[in-house]
Short mmCIF file of C-alpha atoms and ligand atoms in Angstrom, two decimals:
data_model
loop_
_atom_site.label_atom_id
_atom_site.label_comp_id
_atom_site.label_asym_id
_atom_site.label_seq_id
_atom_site.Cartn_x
_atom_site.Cartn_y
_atom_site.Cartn_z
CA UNK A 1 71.14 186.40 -156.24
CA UNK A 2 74.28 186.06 -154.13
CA UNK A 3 77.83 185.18 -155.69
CA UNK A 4 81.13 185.54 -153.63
CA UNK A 5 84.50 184.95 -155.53
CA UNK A 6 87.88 184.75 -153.68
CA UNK A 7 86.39 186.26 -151.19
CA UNK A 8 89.10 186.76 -147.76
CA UNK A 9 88.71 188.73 -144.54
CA UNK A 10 91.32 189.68 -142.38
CA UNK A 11 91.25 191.24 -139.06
CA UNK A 12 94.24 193.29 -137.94
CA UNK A 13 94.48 193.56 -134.31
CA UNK A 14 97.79 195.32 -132.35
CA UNK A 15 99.64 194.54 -135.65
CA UNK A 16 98.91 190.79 -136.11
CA UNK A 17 96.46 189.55 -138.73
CA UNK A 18 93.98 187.26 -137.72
CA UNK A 19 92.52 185.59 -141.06
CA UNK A 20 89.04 184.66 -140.38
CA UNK A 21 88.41 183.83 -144.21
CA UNK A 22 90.70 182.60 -146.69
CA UNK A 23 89.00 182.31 -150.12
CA UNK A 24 85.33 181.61 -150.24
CA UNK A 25 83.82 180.87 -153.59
CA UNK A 26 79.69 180.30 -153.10
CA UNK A 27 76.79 181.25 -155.39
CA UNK A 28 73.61 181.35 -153.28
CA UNK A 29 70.39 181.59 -156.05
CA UNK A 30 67.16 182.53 -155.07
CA UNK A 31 64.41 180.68 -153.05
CA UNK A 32 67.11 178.01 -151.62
CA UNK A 33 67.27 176.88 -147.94
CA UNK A 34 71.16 177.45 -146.94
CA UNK A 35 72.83 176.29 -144.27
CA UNK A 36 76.27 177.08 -142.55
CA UNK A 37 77.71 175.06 -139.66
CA UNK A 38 81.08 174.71 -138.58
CA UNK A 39 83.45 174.79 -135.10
CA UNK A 40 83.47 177.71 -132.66
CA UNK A 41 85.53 180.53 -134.47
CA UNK A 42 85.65 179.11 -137.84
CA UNK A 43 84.15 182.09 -139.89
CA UNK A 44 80.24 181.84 -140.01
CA UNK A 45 79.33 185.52 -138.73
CA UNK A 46 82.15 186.65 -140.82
CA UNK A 47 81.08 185.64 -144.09
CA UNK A 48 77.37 186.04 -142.87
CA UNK A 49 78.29 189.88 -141.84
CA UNK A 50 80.25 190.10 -145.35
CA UNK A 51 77.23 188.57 -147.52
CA UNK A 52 74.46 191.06 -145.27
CA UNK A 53 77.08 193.95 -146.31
CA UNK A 54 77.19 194.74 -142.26
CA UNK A 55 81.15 194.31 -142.68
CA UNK A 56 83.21 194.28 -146.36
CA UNK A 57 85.67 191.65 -147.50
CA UNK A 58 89.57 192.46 -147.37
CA UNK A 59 89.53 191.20 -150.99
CA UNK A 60 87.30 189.47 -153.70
CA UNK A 61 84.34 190.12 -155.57
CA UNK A 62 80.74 190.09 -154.04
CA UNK A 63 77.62 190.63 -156.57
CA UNK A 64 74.33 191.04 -155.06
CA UNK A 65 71.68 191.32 -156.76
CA UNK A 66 73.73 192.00 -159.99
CA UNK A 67 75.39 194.67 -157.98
CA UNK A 68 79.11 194.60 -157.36
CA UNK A 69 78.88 195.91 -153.50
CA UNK A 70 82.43 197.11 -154.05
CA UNK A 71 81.02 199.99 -156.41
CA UNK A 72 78.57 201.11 -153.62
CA UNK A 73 79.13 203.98 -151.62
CA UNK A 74 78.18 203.76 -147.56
CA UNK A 75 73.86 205.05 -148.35
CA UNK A 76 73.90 202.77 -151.54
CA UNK A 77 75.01 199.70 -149.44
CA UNK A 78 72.75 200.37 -146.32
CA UNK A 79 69.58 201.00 -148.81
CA UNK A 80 70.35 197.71 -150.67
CA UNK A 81 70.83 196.04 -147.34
CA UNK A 82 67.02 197.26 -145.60
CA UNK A 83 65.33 196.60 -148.49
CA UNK A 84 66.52 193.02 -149.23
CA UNK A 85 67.70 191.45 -146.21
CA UNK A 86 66.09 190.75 -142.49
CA UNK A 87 68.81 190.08 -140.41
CA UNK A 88 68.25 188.40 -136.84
CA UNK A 89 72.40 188.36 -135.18
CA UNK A 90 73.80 185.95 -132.83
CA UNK A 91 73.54 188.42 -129.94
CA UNK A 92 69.75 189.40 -131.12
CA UNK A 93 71.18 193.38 -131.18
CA UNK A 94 67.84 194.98 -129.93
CA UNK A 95 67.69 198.00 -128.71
CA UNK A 96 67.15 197.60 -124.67
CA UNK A 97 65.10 200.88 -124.79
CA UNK A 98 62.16 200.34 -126.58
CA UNK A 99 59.82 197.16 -126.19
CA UNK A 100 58.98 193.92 -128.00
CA UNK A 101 56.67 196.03 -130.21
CA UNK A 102 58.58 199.01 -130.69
CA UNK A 103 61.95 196.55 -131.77
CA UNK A 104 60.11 194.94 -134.25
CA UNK A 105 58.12 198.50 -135.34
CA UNK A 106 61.61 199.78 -135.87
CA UNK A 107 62.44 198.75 -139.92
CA UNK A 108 58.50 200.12 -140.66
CA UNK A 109 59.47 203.09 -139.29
CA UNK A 110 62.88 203.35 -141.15
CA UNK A 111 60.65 202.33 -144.10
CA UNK A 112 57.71 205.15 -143.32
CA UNK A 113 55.36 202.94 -142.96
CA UNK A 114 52.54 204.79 -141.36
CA UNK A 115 51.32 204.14 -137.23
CA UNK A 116 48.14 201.85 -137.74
CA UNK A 117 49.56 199.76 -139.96
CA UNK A 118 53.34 199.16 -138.60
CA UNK A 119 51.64 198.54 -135.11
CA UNK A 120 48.87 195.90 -136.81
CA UNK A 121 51.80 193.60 -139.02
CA UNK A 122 54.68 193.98 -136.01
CA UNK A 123 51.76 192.68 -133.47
CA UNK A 124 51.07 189.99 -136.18
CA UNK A 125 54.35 188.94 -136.34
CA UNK A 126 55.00 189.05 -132.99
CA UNK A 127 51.74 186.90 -132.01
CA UNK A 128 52.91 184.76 -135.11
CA UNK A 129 56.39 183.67 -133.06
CA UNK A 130 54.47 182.82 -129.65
CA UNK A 131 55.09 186.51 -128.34
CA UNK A 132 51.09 188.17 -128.37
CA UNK A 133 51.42 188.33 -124.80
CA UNK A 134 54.51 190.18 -124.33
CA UNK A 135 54.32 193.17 -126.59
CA UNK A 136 54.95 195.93 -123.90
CA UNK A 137 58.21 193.55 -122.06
CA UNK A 138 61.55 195.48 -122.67
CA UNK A 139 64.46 193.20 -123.20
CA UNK A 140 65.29 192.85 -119.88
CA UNK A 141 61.97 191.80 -119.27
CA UNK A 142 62.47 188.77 -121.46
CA UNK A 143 63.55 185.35 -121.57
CA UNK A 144 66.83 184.58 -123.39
CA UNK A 145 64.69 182.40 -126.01
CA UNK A 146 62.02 185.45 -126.30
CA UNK A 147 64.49 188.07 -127.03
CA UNK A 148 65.57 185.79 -129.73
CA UNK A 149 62.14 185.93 -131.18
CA UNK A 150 61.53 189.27 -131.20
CA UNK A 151 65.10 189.43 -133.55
CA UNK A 152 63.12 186.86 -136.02
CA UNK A 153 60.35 189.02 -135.95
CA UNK A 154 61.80 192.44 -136.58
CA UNK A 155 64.28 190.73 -139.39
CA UNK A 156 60.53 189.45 -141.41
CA UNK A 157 58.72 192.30 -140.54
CA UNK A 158 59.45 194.31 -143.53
CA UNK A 159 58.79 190.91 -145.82
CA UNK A 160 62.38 191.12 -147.25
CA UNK A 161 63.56 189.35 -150.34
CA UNK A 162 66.93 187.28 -148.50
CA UNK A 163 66.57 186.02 -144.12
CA UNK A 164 69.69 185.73 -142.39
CA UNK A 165 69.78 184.79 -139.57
CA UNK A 166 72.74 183.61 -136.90
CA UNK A 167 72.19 180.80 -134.96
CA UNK A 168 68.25 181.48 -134.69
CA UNK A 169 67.36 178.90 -132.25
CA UNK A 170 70.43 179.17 -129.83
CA UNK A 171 68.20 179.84 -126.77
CA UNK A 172 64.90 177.82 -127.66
CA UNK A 173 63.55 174.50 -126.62
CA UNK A 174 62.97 171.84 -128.81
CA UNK A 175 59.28 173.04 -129.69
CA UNK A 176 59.49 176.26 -129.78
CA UNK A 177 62.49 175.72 -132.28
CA UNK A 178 60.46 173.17 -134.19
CA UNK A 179 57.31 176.16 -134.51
CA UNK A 180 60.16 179.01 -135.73
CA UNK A 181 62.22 176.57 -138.05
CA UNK A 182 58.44 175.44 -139.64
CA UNK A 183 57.06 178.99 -140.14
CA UNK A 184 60.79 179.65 -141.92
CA UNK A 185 60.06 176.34 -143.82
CA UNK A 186 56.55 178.13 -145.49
CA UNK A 187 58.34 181.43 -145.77
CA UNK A 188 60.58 179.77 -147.65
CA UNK A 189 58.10 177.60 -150.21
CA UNK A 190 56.19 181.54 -150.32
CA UNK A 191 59.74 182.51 -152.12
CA UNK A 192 61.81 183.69 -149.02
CA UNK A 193 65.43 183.12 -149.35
CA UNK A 194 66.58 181.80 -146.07
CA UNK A 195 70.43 181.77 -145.17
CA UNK A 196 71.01 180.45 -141.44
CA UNK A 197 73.92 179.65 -139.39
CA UNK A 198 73.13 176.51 -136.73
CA UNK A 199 75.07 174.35 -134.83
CA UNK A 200 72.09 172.35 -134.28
CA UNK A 201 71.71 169.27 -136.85
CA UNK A 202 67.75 169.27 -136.03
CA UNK A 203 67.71 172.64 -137.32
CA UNK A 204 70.25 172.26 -140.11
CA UNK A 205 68.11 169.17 -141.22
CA UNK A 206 65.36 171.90 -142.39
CA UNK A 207 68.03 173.19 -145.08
CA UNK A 208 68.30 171.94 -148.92
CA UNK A 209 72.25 172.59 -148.95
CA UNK A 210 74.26 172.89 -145.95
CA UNK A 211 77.96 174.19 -145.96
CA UNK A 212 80.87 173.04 -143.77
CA UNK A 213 83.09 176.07 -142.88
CA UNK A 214 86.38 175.14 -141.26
CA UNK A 215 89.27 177.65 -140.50
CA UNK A 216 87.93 180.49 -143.13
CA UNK A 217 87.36 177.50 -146.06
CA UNK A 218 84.74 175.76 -147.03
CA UNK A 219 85.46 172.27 -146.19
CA UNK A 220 82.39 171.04 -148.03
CA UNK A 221 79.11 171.05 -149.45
CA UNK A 222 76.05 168.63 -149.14
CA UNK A 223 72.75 168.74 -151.17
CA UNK A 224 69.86 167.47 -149.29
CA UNK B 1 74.11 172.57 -99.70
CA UNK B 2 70.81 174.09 -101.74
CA UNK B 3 67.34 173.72 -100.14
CA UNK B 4 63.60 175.67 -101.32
CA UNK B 5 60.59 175.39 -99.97
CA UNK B 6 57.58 176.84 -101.95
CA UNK B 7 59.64 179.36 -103.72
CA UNK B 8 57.37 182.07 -105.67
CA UNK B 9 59.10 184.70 -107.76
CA UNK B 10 56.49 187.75 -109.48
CA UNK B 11 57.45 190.04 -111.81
CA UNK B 12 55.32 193.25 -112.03
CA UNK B 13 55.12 195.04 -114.55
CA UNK B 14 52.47 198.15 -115.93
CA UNK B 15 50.51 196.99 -112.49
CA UNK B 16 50.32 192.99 -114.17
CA UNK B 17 52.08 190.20 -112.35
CA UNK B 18 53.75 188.17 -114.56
CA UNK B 19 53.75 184.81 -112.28
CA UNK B 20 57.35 183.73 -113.38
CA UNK B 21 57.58 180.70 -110.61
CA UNK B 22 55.16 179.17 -109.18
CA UNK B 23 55.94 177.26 -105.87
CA UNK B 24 59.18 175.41 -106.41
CA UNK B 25 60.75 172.87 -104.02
CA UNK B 26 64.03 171.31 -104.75
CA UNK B 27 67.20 169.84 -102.92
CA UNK B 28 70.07 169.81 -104.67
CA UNK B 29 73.28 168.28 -102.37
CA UNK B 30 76.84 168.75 -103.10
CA UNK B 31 78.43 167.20 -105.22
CA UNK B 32 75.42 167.12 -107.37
CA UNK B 33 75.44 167.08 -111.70
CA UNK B 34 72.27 168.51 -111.98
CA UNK B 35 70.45 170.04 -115.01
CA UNK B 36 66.98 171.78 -115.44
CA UNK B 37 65.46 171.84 -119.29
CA UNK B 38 62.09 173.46 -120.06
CA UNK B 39 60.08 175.56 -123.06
CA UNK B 40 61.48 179.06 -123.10
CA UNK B 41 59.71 181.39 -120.86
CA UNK B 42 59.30 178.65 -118.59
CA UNK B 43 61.11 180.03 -115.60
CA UNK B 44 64.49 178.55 -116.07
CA UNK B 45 66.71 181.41 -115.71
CA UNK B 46 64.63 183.22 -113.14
CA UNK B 47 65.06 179.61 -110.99
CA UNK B 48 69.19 180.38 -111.56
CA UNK B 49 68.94 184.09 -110.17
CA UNK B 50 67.26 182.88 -107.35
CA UNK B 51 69.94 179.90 -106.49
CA UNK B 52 72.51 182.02 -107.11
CA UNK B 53 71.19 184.85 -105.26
CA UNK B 54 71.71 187.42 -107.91
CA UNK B 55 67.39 187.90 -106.87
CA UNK B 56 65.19 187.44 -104.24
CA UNK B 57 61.89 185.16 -104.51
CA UNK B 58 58.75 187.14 -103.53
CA UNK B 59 58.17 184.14 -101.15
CA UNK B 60 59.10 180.61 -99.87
CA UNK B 61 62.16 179.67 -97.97
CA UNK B 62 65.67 179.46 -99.75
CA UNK B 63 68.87 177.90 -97.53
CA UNK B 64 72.19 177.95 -98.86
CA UNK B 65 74.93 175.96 -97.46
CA UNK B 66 72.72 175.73 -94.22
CA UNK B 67 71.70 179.57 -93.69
CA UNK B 68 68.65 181.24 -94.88
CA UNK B 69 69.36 183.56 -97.26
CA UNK B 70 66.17 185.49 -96.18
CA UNK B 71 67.88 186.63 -93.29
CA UNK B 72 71.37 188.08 -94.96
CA UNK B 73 71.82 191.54 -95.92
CA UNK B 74 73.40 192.70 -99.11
CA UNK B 75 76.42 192.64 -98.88
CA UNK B 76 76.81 189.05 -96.76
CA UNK B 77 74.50 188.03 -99.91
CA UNK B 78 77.18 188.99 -102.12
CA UNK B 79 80.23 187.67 -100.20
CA UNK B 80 78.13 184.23 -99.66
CA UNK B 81 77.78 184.18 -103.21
CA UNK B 82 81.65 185.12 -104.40
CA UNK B 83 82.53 182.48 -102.08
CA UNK B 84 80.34 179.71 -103.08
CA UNK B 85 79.38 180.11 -106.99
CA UNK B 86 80.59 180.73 -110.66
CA UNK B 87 77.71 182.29 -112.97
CA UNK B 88 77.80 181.59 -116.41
CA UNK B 89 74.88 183.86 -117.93
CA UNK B 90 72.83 183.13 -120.65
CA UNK B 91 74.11 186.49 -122.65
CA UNK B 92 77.93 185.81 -121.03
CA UNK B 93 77.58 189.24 -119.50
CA UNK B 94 81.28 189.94 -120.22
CA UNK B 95 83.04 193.51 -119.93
CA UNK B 96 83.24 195.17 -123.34
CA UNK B 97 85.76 197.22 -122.24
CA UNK B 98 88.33 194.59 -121.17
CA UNK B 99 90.28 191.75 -122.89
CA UNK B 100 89.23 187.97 -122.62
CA UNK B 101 92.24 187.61 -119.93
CA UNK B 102 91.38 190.56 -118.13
CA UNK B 103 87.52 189.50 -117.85
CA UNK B 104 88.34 185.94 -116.08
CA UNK B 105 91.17 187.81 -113.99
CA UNK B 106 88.37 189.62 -112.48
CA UNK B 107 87.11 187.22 -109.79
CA UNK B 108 90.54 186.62 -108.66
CA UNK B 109 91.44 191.12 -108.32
CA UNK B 110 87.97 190.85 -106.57
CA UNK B 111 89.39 187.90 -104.22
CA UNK B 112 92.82 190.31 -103.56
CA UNK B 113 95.02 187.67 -105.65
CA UNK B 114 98.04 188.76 -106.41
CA UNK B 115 98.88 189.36 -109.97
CA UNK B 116 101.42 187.19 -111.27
CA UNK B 117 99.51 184.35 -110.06
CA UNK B 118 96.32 185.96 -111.25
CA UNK B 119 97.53 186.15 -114.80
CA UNK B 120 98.80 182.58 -114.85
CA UNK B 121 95.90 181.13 -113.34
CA UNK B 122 93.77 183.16 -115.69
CA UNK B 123 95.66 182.15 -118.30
CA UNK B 124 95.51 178.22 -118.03
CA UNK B 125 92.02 178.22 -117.78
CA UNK B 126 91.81 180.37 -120.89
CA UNK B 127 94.37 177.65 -122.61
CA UNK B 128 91.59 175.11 -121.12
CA UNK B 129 88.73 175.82 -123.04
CA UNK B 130 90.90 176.58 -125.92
CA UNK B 131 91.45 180.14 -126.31
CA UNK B 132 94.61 180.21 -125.67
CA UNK B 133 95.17 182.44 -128.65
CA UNK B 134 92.76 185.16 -128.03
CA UNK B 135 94.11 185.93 -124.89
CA UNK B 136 94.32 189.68 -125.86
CA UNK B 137 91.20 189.92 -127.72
CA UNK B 138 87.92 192.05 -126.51
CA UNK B 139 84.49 190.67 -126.57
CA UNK B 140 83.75 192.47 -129.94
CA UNK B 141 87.02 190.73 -131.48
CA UNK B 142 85.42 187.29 -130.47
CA UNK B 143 83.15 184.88 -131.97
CA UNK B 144 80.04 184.16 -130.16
CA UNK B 145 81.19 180.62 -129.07
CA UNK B 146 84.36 181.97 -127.63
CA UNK B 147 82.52 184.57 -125.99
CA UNK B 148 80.83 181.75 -124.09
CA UNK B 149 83.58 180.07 -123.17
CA UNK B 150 85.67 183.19 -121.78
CA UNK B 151 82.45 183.19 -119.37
CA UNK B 152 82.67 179.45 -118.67
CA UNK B 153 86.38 180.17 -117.47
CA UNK B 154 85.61 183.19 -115.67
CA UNK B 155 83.14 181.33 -113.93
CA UNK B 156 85.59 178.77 -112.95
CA UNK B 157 88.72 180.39 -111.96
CA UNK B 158 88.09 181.06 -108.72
CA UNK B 159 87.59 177.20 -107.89
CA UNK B 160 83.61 177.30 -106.80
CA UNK B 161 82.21 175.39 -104.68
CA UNK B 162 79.00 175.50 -107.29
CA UNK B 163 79.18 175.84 -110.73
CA UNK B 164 75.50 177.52 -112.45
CA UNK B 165 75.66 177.66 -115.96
CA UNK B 166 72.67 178.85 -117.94
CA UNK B 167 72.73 177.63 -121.63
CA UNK B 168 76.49 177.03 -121.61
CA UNK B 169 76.84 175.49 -125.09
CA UNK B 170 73.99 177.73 -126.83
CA UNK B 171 76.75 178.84 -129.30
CA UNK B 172 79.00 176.16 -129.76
CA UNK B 173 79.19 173.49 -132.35
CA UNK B 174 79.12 169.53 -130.60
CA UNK B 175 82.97 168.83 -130.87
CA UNK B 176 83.71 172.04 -128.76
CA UNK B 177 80.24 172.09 -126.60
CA UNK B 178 81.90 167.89 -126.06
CA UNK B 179 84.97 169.29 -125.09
CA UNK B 180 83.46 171.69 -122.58
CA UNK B 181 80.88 168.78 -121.23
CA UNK B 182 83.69 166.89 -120.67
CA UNK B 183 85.63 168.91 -118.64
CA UNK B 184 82.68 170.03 -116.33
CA UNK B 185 82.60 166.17 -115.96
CA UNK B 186 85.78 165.89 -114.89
CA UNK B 187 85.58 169.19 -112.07
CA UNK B 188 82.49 167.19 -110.81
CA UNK B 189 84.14 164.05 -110.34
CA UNK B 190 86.68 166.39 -108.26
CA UNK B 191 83.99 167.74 -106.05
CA UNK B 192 82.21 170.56 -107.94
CA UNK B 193 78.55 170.43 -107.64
CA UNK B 194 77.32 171.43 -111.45
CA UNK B 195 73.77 173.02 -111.94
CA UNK B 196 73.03 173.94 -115.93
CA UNK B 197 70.33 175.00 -117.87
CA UNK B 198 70.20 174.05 -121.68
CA UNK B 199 67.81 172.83 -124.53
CA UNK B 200 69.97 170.52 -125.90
CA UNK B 201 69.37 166.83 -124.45
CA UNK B 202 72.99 166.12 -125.84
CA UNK B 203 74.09 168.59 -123.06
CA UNK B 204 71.50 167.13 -120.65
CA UNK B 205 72.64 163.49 -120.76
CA UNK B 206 75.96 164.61 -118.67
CA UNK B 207 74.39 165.13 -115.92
CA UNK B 208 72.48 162.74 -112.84
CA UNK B 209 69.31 164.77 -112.47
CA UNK B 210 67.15 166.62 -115.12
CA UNK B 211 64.46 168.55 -114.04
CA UNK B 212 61.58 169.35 -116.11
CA UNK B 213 60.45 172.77 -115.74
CA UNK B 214 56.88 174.10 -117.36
CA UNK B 215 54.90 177.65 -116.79
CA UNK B 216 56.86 178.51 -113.60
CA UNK B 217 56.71 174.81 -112.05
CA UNK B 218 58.45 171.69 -111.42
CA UNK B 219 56.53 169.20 -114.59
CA UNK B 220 58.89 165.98 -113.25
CA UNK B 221 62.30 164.88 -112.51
CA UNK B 222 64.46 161.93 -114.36
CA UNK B 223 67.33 160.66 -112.57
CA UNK B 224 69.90 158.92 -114.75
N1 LIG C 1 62.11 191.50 -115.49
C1 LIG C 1 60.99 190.86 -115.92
N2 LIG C 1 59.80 191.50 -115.90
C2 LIG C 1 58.70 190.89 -116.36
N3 LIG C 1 58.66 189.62 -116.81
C3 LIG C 1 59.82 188.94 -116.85
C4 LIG C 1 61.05 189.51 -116.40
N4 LIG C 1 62.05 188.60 -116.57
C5 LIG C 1 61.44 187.50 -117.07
N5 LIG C 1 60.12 187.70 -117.24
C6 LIG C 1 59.13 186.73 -117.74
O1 LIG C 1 59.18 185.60 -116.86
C7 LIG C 1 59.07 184.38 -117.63
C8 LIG C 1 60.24 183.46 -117.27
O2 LIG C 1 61.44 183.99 -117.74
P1 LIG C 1 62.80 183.17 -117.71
O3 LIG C 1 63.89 184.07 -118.22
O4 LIG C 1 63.02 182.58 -116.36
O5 LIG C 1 62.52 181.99 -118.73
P2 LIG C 1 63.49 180.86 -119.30
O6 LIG C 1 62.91 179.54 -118.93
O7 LIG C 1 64.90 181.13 -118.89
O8 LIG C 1 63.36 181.03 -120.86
P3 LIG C 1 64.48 180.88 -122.05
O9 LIG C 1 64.68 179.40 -122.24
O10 LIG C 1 63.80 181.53 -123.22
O11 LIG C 1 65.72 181.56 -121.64
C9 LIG C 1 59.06 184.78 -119.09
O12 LIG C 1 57.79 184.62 -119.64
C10 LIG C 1 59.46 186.24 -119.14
O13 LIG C 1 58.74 186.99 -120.10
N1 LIG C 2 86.81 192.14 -134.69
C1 LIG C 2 87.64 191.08 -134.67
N2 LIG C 2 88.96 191.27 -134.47
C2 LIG C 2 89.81 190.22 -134.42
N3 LIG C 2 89.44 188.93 -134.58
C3 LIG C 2 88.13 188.69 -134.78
C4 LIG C 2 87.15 189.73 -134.82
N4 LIG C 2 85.92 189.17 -135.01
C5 LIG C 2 86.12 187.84 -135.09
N5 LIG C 2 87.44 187.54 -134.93
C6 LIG C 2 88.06 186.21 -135.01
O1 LIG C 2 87.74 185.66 -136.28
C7 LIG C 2 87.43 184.26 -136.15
C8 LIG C 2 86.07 183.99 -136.80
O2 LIG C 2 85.06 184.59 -136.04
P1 LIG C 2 83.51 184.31 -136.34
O3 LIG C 2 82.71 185.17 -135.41
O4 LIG C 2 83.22 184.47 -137.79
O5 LIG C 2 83.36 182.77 -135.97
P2 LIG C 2 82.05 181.84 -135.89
O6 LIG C 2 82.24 180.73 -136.85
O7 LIG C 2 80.82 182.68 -136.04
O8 LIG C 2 82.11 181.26 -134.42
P3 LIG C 2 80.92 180.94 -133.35
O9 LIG C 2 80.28 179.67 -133.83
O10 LIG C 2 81.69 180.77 -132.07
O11 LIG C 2 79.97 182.08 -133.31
C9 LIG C 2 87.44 183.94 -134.65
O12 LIG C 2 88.59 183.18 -134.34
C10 LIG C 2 87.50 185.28 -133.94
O13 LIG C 2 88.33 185.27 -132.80
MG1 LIG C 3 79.27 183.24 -134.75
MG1 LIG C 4 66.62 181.71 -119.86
#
């Protein structure tokens, strides 16, 4: 589903480089549990913005899908993207203008799914992450830890093929982390890929393979 | 130094009230390493606005450093608060628009400090919680983790009296969240009276006093 060779990314900022990844070779197949952790700064939303195609590499291949993403123009890359990844980011990214409902509405819209029936499955999903009575809250409106799941709820809502999601459970307590990591866990057995970033270990301990990034490299791999 | 009596805070919204606290009463002296922990949407945050006086309760009695906030106007509200206590937000609340150094020089331009000593002091508490080498990066050039922690030094720089953190290691793996636990620890020991919120009980067992907060009200207290 997912293979990254060589892959590097540097950012260039007032003339010096700053080398967030230096050569990451991972193959990612579908239906697996994946895991990133790693120290503050060492690469995870880089490589997770390279493999969600919201950012491309500096150099190396990426195949998704059987697609080289190289080969893809700017509308082939964002199609790919909506219709096979649900991304939730670390900063949740929703728009502060439109509610709970409305956020997680949005990639129905995009999708043209008609009124009824985005409002009935984005109200389901919402009610589905502990949020039923908070549909009509605007961000600001929100808890830190609610905002965060209304960004896991607009990332499923369009059931896509590959989750990604950026430290998920940043802002959550214990239980409400254990209820969001355990409807991931039957997503996942229904065929969901899930791909998360955590710096939790009671969160990474719901993963089949976790990674260990350090300084742009994988330091290495464990199979649970 | 912190005193409320039957504290109530509403939130209306469409004509509804959401109840978001309930009646709180708490003392919290100087000195203090104190910590509150709670399911999200429990009222955690809104309790921080309130000590901090970035909001007013809807009712109760709140005295800070022996006057009653009740009775101050805006602006002695916001000098009180300068004064006293560094915020550390649960979304960092940084300025986009200006560099990591320029974002914890800001108390200190605010407190008319001169700007030689403004950059080094800046700078050493940058080097503290060690960003040393993103000194001249933006927000969007930053990782979430360091993100956080040009908040925790912005908070800091202008030596509070109080230090209110709300989820201050949300995005930062254990070594670095250790290394920022530890230095609170250490500012405490020297007279800084610490109030956090997290999730994480490896965060919580720093601190004296952990207050267990549920739907809006004071569940129980632990003191270690
Ligand atoms: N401006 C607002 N208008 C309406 N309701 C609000 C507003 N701000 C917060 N709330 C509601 O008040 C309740 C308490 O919010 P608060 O942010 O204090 O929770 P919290 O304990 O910090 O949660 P978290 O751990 O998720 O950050 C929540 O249910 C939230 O939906
Ligand atoms: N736009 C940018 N310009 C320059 N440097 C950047 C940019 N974005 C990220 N960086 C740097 O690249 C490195 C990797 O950042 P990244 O966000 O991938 O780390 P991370 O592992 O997600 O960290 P965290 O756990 O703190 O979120 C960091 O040192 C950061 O300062
Ligand atoms: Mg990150
Ligand atoms: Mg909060």
């Amino acid at each position: 589903l997912i293979r990254l060779e060589e892959i590097k990314k540097d950012y260039r900022l007032d003339g010096v480089i700053v080398p967030a990844l230096q050569g990451i070779n991972l193959e990612i197949n579908q239906g697996e549990f994946f895991c990133m952790m790693g120290a503050s700064g060492s690469g995870k939303s880089t490589l997770m913005n390279l493999i969600s195609c919201m950012d491309r590499p500096t150099s190396g291949k990426y195949i998704l899908e059987g697609e080289d993403v190289s080969q893809l123009d700017k509308n082939a890359l964002a199609h790919l993207r909506n219709k096979t990844i649900g991304l939730v980011f670390q900063n949740f990214n929703l728009l502060s203008s439109a509610t709970a409902l409305e956020n997680v509405e949005l990639p129905l819209l995009y999708g043209g799914v008609p009124a009824v029936e985005r409002v009935k499955t984005a109200k389901q999903l919402l009610e589905k992450v502990g949020l039923g009575d908070r549909l009509h809250h605007y961000p600001t409106q929100l808890s830190g830890g609610q905002q965060q799941r209304v960004a896991i709820a607009r990332a499923l809502v369009n059931s896509p093929k590959i989750l990604m999601a950026d430290e998920p459970t940043g802002n959550l307590d214990s239980q409400t982390s254990d209820d969001i990591m355990a409807m991931l866990t039957q997503l996942n057995k229904d065929g969901l890929t899930v791909i998360l970033v955590t710096h939790e270990p009671d969160v990474a301990r719901y993963s089949k393979r976790v990674v260990l990034m350090k300084d742009g490299k994988i330091l290495k791999e464990e199979k649970r």
